[in-house]
Tab-separated table of C-alpha atoms in Angstrom:
chain	number	residue	atom	x	y	z
L	1	UNK	CA	2.608	-32.576	2.443
L	2	UNK	CA	5.362	-35.021	0.475
L	3	UNK	CA	4.551	-37.973	-1.443
L	4	UNK	CA	7.078	-40.555	-3.116
L	5	UNK	CA	5.802	-43.323	-5.417
L	6	UNK	CA	7.901	-46.158	-5.970
L	7	UNK	CA	7.884	-47.997	-9.183
L	8	UNK	CA	9.475	-51.512	-8.425
L	9	UNK	CA	9.386	-52.831	-12.078
L	10	UNK	CA	12.124	-49.762	-12.997
L	11	UNK	CA	13.305	-49.330	-9.737
L	12	UNK	CA	12.338	-45.227	-10.296
L	13	UNK	CA	10.408	-43.317	-8.052
L	14	UNK	CA	8.741	-39.992	-8.017
L	15	UNK	CA	8.444	-37.371	-5.520
L	16	UNK	CA	5.985	-34.619	-5.252
L	17	UNK	CA	5.848	-31.862	-2.378
L	18	UNK	CA	3.287	-29.188	-1.884
L	19	UNK	CA	3.186	-26.653	0.699
L	20	UNK	CA	-0.504	-26.329	2.549
L	21	UNK	CA	-0.785	-23.439	5.086
L	22	UNK	CA	-3.149	-24.399	8.014
L	23	UNK	CA	-2.834	-21.187	10.023
L	24	UNK	CA	-3.051	-18.049	8.468
L	25	UNK	CA	0.001	-15.598	9.450
L	26	UNK	CA	-0.847	-12.050	11.430
L	27	UNK	CA	-0.784	-8.799	9.836
L	28	UNK	CA	0.319	-5.671	11.237
L	29	UNK	CA	-1.412	-2.433	10.449
L	30	UNK	CA	-0.291	0.596	12.065
L	31	UNK	CA	-1.749	4.187	11.253
L	32	UNK	CA	0.721	6.929	11.215
L	33	UNK	CA	-0.924	10.699	11.560
L	34	UNK	CA	-3.961	11.443	13.446
L	35	UNK	CA	-6.999	10.467	11.455
L	36	UNK	CA	-8.946	13.604	10.812
L	37	UNK	CA	-11.430	14.393	8.054
L	38	UNK	CA	-9.251	15.813	4.722
L	39	UNK	CA	-5.939	15.510	6.655
L	40	UNK	CA	-3.600	12.552	4.966
L	41	UNK	CA	-2.152	9.818	7.011
L	42	UNK	CA	-0.427	6.199	6.089
L	43	UNK	CA	-1.390	3.008	6.670
L	44	UNK	CA	1.979	0.846	7.372
L	45	UNK	CA	1.349	-2.782	6.585
L	46	UNK	CA	3.682	-5.908	7.622
L	47	UNK	CA	3.385	-9.568	7.131
L	48	UNK	CA	5.730	-12.211	7.984
L	49	UNK	CA	6.317	-15.177	5.396
L	50	UNK	CA	6.108	-17.913	7.108
L	51	UNK	CA	6.509	-20.171	4.674
L	52	UNK	CA	10.001	-21.888	3.734
L	53	UNK	CA	9.602	-20.664	0.085
L	54	UNK	CA	9.648	-16.954	-1.431
L	55	UNK	CA	6.306	-15.176	-1.832
L	56	UNK	CA	6.071	-13.806	-5.588
L	57	UNK	CA	3.403	-11.311	-6.715
L	58	UNK	CA	2.991	-9.945	-3.016
L	59	UNK	CA	0.541	-7.129	-2.363
L	60	UNK	CA	-1.662	-5.059	-0.337
L	61	UNK	CA	-4.820	-3.802	-0.908
L	62	UNK	CA	-6.721	-1.294	1.920
L	63	UNK	CA	-10.449	-0.159	1.416
L	64	UNK	CA	-12.612	1.410	4.143
L	65	UNK	CA	-16.152	3.914	3.512
L	66	UNK	CA	-15.110	7.449	4.119
L	67	UNK	CA	-11.147	6.229	4.167
L	68	UNK	CA	-10.408	5.516	0.879
L	69	UNK	CA	-12.813	7.689	-1.555
L	70	UNK	CA	-14.905	4.917	-1.921
L	71	UNK	CA	-12.303	2.379	-3.890
L	72	UNK	CA	-9.607	-0.057	-2.885
L	73	UNK	CA	-5.941	1.260	-2.953
L	74	UNK	CA	-3.148	-1.573	-3.746
L	75	UNK	CA	0.570	-1.778	-2.945
L	76	UNK	CA	2.575	-3.957	-4.885
L	77	UNK	CA	5.326	-5.860	-3.017
L	78	UNK	CA	6.771	-8.017	-5.506
L	79	UNK	CA	8.937	-11.126	-3.929
L	80	UNK	CA	9.231	-11.549	-0.146
L	81	UNK	CA	11.597	-14.474	0.722
L	82	UNK	CA	11.440	-16.987	3.243
L	83	UNK	CA	10.971	-15.830	6.956
L	84	UNK	CA	11.092	-12.163	5.244
L	85	UNK	CA	8.747	-9.445	6.043
L	86	UNK	CA	6.241	-7.671	3.408
L	87	UNK	CA	5.820	-4.346	3.688
L	88	UNK	CA	3.868	-1.587	2.481
L	89	UNK	CA	2.891	1.875	3.003
L	90	UNK	CA	-0.291	3.006	1.979
L	91	UNK	CA	-1.624	6.742	2.066
L	92	UNK	CA	-5.043	7.769	2.301
L	93	UNK	CA	-7.275	10.824	3.258
L	94	UNK	CA	-10.244	10.029	5.386
L	95	UNK	CA	-13.478	11.780	4.585
L	96	UNK	CA	-16.024	11.206	7.031
L	97	UNK	CA	-15.796	11.818	10.847
L	98	UNK	CA	-16.996	8.685	13.081
L	99	UNK	CA	-15.865	5.023	13.293
L	100	UNK	CA	-14.915	3.530	10.001
L	101	UNK	CA	-13.684	0.334	9.212
L	102	UNK	CA	-9.905	-0.102	7.474
L	103	UNK	CA	-10.154	-3.574	5.680
L	104	UNK	CA	-6.337	-5.150	4.834
L	105	UNK	CA	-6.070	-7.619	2.328
L	106	UNK	CA	-2.828	-9.232	1.519
L	107	UNK	CA	-2.529	-11.883	-1.758
L	108	UNK	CA	0.641	-13.547	-3.317
L	109	UNK	CA	1.036	-16.723	-5.416
L	110	UNK	CA	0.862	-18.898	-2.364
L	111	UNK	CA	-0.775	-17.031	0.341
L	112	UNK	CA	-4.040	-15.728	-1.022
L	113	UNK	CA	-6.880	-13.404	0.661
L	114	UNK	CA	-4.997	-12.795	4.335
L	115	UNK	CA	-7.267	-10.408	5.449
L	116	UNK	CA	-7.380	-8.261	8.901
L	117	UNK	CA	-8.993	-5.012	9.654
L	118	UNK	CA	-8.992	-2.141	12.284
L	119	UNK	CA	-11.081	0.771	13.849
L	120	UNK	CA	-10.764	3.963	12.902
L	121	UNK	CA	-12.028	6.604	14.868
L	122	UNK	CA	-11.957	10.132	12.484
L	123	UNK	CA	-12.289	13.160	13.845
L	124	UNK	CA	-13.629	16.502	12.579
């Protein structure tokens, strides 16, 4: 959204621009390694910055009962340029067999609380 105000007496104007994201970008979540109890595996995370400006202070956070030892794990990505992809790899070790859900959250200065999830079937 761009707004321009014009002061007719001084023939002066002010321009203000604000980016509003109406549609959340897709997040890629790929698990590397077999999901087995007490065996390490890696979550490969990606998100495309669809904005025409860089994103600052980017981070991915994952959590899941039986997947992240009961606490969130965060990977800081830093700055992601316009039309560039944010990428992170986070190691985890499942502790419970069965069907679990891995929740992923992306945050930055302009895009906040972008969420996604995948189901993870953990074997013995």
